Amino acid sequence: MIKKLLLPVFLFLIQHCFSQPAFQLAPPILKYKSGFFSGSTSLEIVFNQPGAEVHYTINGNEPTENDRLYTSEVVITQRTQVKVKAFAKNFLHSETVKATFIKNGKTIRDIKYSKPNDAYANSTADILNDNIGGITNYRSGGWLGYDSDTVTITVDLAKKESINNILISLLQDENSWIFLPEQVLLYYFNDKQKAFLQAGQEIFQHNSPGPKQCNLQEIKPAQKIKTDKLKLVLLPLKKIPDWHNGKGNHGWLFIDEIKVY
């Protein structure tokens, strides 16, 4: 009787104490020219584990083995966030990797901006509207870096249009002292008053650390506006919070692309 009772216990110990744990698959590699595009763009997914499959979604949901199977380049024609995950028998699935693709909006004729820090400036006049960027390497040459108290950007559109929102790509890399701004103010040029009037505002909190990412912020007007000239005033973080090892110092602000919709 005792032997019969001990046998299940012995088998349980063999199964749980001596079995080899499953290994987790490495995340797939996403290859693309830029996170910004006009017309269409494409995404290549690289993963070489034998017997593994890569699945992806374009609806914001986490990928499962029932979602789209990657077999060739993914063609993208509209604003899309692609999430990708690898699966294989006897392995734990990989972590999810993702990429966001932003399509051009209204035609921008010209963008002028405050002088950035010389170490993170760029001589390309259309750097904030060149569809080059969407990566988190602040040394890539696609970012404008600021350590000043105020950054002003004016956007001239090709014609007067109704404005729904303005998208601005900001880098969040707090380990490199690069933070989201304290706030962003949106203004539009009013022809009757011959002046810029405030149309929107976005305030940011810095209570805890955030992920390293290209942070796509949308600033929406508080009322309906129609204009061909916009102004953004960004206020960088003047005092890094106490939870950071650079507490009390001035934070950096990095800007990539601006789109108007």
PDB file of N, CA and C in Angstrom, residues 23 74 122 167 220 229 232 240:
ATOM      1  N   PHE A  23      13.159  26.646 -23.251  1.00  0.00           N
ATOM      2  CA  PHE A  23      13.898  27.873 -23.525  1.00  0.00           C
ATOM      3  C   PHE A  23      13.002  28.852 -24.275  1.00  0.00           C
ATOM      4  N   VAL A  74       5.888  42.633 -45.482  1.00  0.00           N
ATOM      5  CA  VAL A  74       4.576  43.190 -45.180  1.00  0.00           C
ATOM      6  C   VAL A  74       4.491  44.573 -45.833  1.00  0.00           C
ATOM      7  N   ASN A 122      21.407  69.292 -37.291  1.00  0.00           N
ATOM      8  CA  ASN A 122      21.437  68.650 -38.592  1.00  0.00           C
ATOM      9  C   ASN A 122      21.276  69.728 -39.643  1.00  0.00           C
ATOM     10  N   LEU A 167       0.898  65.639 -35.188  1.00  0.00           N
ATOM     11  CA  LEU A 167       1.680  64.554 -34.591  1.00  0.00           C
ATOM     12  C   LEU A 167       3.145  64.974 -34.543  1.00  0.00           C
ATOM     13  N   LYS A 220      -4.191  67.888 -30.261  1.00  0.00           N
ATOM     14  CA  LYS A 220      -5.442  68.190 -30.941  1.00  0.00           C
ATOM     15  C   LYS A 220      -5.943  69.585 -30.568  1.00  0.00           C
ATOM     16  N   LYS A 229      -0.840  78.084 -41.222  1.00  0.00           N
ATOM     17  CA  LYS A 229       0.364  78.304 -40.436  1.00  0.00           C
ATOM     18  C   LYS A 229       0.113  77.882 -38.982  1.00  0.00           C
ATOM     19  N   LEU A 232       4.282  75.434 -32.748  1.00  0.00           N
ATOM     20  CA  LEU A 232       4.408  74.568 -31.580  1.00  0.00           C
ATOM     21  C   LEU A 232       5.462  75.158 -30.654  1.00  0.00           C
ATOM     22  N   ILE A 240      15.162  67.345 -13.726  1.00  0.00           N
ATOM     23  CA  ILE A 240      14.966  65.901 -13.739  1.00  0.00           C
ATOM     24  C   ILE A 240      14.478  65.443 -12.363  1.00  0.00           C
TER      25      ILE A 240
END
